[in-house]
Short mmCIF file of C-alpha atoms in Angstrom, two decimals:
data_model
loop_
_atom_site.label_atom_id
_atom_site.label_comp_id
_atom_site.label_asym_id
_atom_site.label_seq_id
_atom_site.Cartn_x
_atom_site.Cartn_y
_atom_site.Cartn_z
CA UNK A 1 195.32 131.45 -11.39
CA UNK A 2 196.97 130.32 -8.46
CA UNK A 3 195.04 127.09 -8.61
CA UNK A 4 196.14 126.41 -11.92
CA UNK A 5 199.95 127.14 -11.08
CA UNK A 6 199.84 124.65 -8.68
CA UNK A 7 197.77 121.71 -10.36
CA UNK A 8 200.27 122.35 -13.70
CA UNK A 9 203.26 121.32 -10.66
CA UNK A 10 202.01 118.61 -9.53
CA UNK A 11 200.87 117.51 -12.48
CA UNK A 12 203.99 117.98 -14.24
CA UNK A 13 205.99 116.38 -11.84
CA UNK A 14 203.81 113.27 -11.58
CA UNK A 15 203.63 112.69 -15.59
CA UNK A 16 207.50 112.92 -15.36
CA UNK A 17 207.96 110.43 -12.52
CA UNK A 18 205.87 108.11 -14.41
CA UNK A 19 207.55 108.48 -17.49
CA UNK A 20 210.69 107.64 -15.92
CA UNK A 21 209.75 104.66 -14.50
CA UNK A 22 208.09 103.33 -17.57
CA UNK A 23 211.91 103.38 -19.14
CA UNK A 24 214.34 105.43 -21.27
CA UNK A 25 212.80 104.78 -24.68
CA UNK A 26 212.88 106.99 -27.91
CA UNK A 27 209.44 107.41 -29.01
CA UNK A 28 210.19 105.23 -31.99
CA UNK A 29 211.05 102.48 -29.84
CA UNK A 30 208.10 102.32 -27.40
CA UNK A 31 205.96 99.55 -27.33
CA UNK A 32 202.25 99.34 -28.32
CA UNK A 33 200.95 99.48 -24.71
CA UNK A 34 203.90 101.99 -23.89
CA UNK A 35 202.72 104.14 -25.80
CA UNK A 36 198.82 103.76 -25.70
CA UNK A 37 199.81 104.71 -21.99
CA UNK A 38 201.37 107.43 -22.65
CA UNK A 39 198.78 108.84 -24.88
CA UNK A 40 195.94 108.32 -22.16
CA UNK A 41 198.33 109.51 -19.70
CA UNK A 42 198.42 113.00 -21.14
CA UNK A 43 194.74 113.07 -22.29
CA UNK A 44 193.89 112.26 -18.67
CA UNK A 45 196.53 114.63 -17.13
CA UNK A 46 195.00 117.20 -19.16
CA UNK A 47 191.37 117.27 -17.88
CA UNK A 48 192.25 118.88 -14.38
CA UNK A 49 193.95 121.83 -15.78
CA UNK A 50 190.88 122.33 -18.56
CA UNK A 51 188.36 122.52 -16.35
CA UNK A 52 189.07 123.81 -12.76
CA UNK A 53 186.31 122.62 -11.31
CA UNK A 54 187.24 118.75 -12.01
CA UNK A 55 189.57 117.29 -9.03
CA UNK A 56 192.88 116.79 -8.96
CA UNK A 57 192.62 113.52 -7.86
CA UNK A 58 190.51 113.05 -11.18
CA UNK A 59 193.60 113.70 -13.56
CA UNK A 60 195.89 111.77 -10.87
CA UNK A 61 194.17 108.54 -9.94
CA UNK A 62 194.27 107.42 -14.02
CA UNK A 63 197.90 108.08 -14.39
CA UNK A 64 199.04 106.19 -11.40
CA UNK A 65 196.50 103.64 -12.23
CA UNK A 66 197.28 103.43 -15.94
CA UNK A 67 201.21 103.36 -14.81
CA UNK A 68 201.06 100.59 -12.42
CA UNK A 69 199.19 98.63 -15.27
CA UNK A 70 202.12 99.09 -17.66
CA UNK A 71 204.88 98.10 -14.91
CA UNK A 72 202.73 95.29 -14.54
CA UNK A 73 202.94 94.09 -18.01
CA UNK A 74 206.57 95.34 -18.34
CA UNK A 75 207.36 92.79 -15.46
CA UNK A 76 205.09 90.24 -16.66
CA UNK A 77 207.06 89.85 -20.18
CA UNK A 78 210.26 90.17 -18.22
CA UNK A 79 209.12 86.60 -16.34
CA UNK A 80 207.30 84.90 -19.10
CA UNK A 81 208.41 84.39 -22.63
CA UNK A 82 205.04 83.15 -23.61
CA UNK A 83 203.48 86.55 -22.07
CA UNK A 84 206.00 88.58 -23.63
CA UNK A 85 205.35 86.92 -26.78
CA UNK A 86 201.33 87.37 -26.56
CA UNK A 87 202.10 91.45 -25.65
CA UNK A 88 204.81 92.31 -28.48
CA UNK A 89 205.26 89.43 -30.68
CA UNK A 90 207.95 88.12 -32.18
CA UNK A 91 210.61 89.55 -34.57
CA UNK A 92 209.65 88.23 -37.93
CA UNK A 93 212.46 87.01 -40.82
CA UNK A 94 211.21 89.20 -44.32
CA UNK A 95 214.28 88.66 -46.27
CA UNK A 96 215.96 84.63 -45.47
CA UNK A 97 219.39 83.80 -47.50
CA UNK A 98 218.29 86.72 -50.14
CA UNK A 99 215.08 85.63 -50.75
CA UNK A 100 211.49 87.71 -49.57
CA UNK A 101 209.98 86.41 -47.57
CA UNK A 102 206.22 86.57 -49.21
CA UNK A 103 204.07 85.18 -46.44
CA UNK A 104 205.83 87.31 -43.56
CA UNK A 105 205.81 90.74 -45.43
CA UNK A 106 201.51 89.70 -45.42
CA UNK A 107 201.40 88.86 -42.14
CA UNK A 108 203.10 91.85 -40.62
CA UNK A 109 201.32 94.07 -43.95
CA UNK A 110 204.77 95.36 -44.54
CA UNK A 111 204.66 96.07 -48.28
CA UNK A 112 207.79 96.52 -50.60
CA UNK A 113 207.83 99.74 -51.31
CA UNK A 114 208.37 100.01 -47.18
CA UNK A 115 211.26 97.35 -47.26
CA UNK A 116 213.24 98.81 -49.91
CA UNK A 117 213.04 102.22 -48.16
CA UNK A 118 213.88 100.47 -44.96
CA UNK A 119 216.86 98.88 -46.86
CA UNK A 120 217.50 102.24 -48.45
CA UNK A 121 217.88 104.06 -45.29
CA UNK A 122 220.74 101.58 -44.41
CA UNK A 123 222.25 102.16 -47.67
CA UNK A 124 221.30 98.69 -49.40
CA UNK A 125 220.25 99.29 -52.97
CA UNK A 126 219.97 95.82 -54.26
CA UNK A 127 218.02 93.48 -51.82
CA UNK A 128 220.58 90.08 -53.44
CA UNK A 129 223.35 91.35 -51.08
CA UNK A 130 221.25 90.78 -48.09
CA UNK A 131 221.22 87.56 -46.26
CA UNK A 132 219.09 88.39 -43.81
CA UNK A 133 216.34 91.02 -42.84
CA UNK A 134 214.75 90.92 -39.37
CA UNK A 135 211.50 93.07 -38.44
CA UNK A 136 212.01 93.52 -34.81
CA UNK A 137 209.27 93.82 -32.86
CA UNK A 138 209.76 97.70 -32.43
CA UNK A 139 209.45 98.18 -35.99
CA UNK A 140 212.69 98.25 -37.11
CA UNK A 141 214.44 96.25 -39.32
CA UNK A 142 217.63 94.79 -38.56
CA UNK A 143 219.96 93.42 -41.79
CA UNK A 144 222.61 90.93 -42.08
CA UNK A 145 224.72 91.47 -45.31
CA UNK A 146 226.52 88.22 -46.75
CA UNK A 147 230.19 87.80 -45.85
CA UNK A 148 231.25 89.26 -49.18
CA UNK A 149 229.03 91.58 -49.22
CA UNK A 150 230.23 93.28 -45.77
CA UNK A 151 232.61 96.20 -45.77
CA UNK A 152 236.75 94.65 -44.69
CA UNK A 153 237.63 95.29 -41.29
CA UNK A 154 240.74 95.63 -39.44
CA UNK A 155 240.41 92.18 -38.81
CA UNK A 156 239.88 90.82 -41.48
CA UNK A 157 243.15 92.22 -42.59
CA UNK A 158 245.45 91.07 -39.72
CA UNK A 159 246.10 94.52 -38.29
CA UNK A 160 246.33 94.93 -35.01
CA UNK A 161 245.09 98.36 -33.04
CA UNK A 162 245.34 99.85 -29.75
CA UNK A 163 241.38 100.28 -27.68
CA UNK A 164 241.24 103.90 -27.15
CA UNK A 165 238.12 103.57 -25.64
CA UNK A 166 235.42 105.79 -24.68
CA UNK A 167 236.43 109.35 -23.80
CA UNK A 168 235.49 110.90 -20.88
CA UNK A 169 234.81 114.67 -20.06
CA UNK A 170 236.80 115.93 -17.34
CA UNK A 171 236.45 119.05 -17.62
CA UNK A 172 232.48 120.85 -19.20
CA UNK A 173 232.40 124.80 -19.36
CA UNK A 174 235.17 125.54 -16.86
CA UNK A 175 233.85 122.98 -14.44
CA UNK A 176 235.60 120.00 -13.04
CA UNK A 177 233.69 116.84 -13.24
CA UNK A 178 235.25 114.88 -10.21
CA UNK A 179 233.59 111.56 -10.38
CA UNK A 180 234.64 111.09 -13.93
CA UNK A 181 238.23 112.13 -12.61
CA UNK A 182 238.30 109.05 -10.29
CA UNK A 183 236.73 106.57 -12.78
CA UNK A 184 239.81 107.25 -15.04
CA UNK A 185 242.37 106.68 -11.80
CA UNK A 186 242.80 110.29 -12.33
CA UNK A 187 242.94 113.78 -9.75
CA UNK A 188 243.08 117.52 -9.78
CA UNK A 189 247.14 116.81 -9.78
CA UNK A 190 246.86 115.62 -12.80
CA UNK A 191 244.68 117.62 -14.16
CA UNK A 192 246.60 120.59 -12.93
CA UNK A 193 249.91 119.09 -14.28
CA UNK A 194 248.31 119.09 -17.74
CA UNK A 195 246.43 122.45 -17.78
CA UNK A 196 250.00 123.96 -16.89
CA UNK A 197 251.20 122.19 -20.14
CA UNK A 198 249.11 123.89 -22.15
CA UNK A 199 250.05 127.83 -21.06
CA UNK A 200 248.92 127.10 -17.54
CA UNK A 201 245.27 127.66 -18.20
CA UNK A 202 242.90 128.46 -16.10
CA UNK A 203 239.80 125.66 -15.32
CA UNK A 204 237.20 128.24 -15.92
CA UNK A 205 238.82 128.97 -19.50
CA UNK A 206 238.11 125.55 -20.37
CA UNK A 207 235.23 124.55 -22.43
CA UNK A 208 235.87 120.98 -22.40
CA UNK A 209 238.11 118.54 -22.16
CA UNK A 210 238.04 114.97 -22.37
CA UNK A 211 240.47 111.67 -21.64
CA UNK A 212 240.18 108.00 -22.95
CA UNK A 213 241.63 104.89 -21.72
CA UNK A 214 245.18 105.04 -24.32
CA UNK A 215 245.45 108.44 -22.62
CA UNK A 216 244.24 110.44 -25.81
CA UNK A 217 242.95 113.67 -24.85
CA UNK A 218 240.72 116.34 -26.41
CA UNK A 219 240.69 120.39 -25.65
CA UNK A 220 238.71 123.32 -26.21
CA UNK A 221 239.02 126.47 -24.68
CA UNK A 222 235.86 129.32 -24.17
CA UNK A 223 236.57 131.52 -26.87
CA UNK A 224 235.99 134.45 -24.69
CA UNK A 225 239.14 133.49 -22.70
CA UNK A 226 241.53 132.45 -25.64
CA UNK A 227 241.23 130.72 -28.68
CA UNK A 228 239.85 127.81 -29.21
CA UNK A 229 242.24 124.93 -29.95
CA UNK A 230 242.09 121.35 -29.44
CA UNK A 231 244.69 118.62 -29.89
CA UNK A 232 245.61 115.94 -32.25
CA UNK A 233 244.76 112.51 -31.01
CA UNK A 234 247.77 110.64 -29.11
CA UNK A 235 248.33 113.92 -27.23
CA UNK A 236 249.20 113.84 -23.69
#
């Protein structure tokens, strides 16, 4: 039992490590060699913890090997177009000024039924109001709608509005997060100076809290210590 505790460890912690260095993908989004090595990766992980009596080194040797064959390629494409190119392909143009693209839906055996659902999904209904549709080389399909086709923006209409930015947490389940504090040119001053503003709350009463760049800030408080609340945007 013991034997198996500590294989499932090491094992564990290897597959992880690997993972991680093969990239921050979705599984949607891996690549065919990405994820042929991930699927041999846990077959071959697997076979020292079925049967004790195979090595360790057994399930390990494969992984490593089968990773350092996939940062290989990874850093081959990253040099060479015409590498890259052989490995993934190329995105492929099904739908060209509003017209299907015959020849390409063949080629990549992407029927129609699977484009309309695909333009479906992006809630396109009639395939005239598309200028372009791009199969990327992932599998999904990227659309270009024609200019009066395309929702109006603020732009468009000459209005001009402040960036608010991303917001920031600054505060997650009554702990302060102090590296996000300095990123917004911000300290526990401040923060203290606002928390007093709002019946001088204590930081372990606060669920979360979050600032922006136009100084718009979001509040919760636990429950357990007071109601929740949170404030309209603009307040400061």
């Amino acid at each position: 039992m013991a034997i198996i505790f500590v294989r499932t460890i090491i094992i564990f912690v290897v597959i992880v490590a690997a993972l991680k260095l093969m990239g921050k993908r979705q599984l949607g989004e891996l690549e065919l060699s990405e994820l042929v090595v991930a699927v041999l990766i846990s077959d071959m992980a697997a076979l020292p913890l079925e049967d004790i009596g195979i090595p360790l080194l057994n399930g390990l040797v494969p992984v490593i090997t089968l990773l350092c064959c996939e940062l290989l390629i990874s850093y081959g494409s990253l040099k060479s177009i015409k590498f890259r190119k052989l490995m993934w392909g190329k995105p492929s143009l099904l739908i060209d000024n509003g017209k299907i693209v015959q020849q390409e839906l063949k080629a990549n055996r992407f029927s129609l039924d699977e484009l309309t659902e695909s333009l479906r999904k992006k809630d396109i209904t009639d395939i005239s109001t598309v200028r372009y549709a791009i199969l990327e080389t992932d599998g999904t399909l990227n659309t270009v709608l024609y200019q009066s086709e395309q929702p109006v923006t603020v732009s468009m209409m000459n209005i001009k509005l402040p960036e608010k930015g991303i917001p920031i947490a600054v505060i997650s389940d009554g702990r302060i997060l102090k590296d996000n504090l300095r990123r917004l040119g911000k300290d526990e001053k401040w923060l203290s100076k606002e928390l007093k503003g709002r019946n001088n709350i204590n930081v372990k009463d606060v669920y979360y809290m979050t600032l922006d760049d136009a100084e718009n800030i979001y509040f919760a408080a636990k429950e357990s210590g007071m109601k929740a609340k949170q404030s309209l945007p603009g307040d400061k």
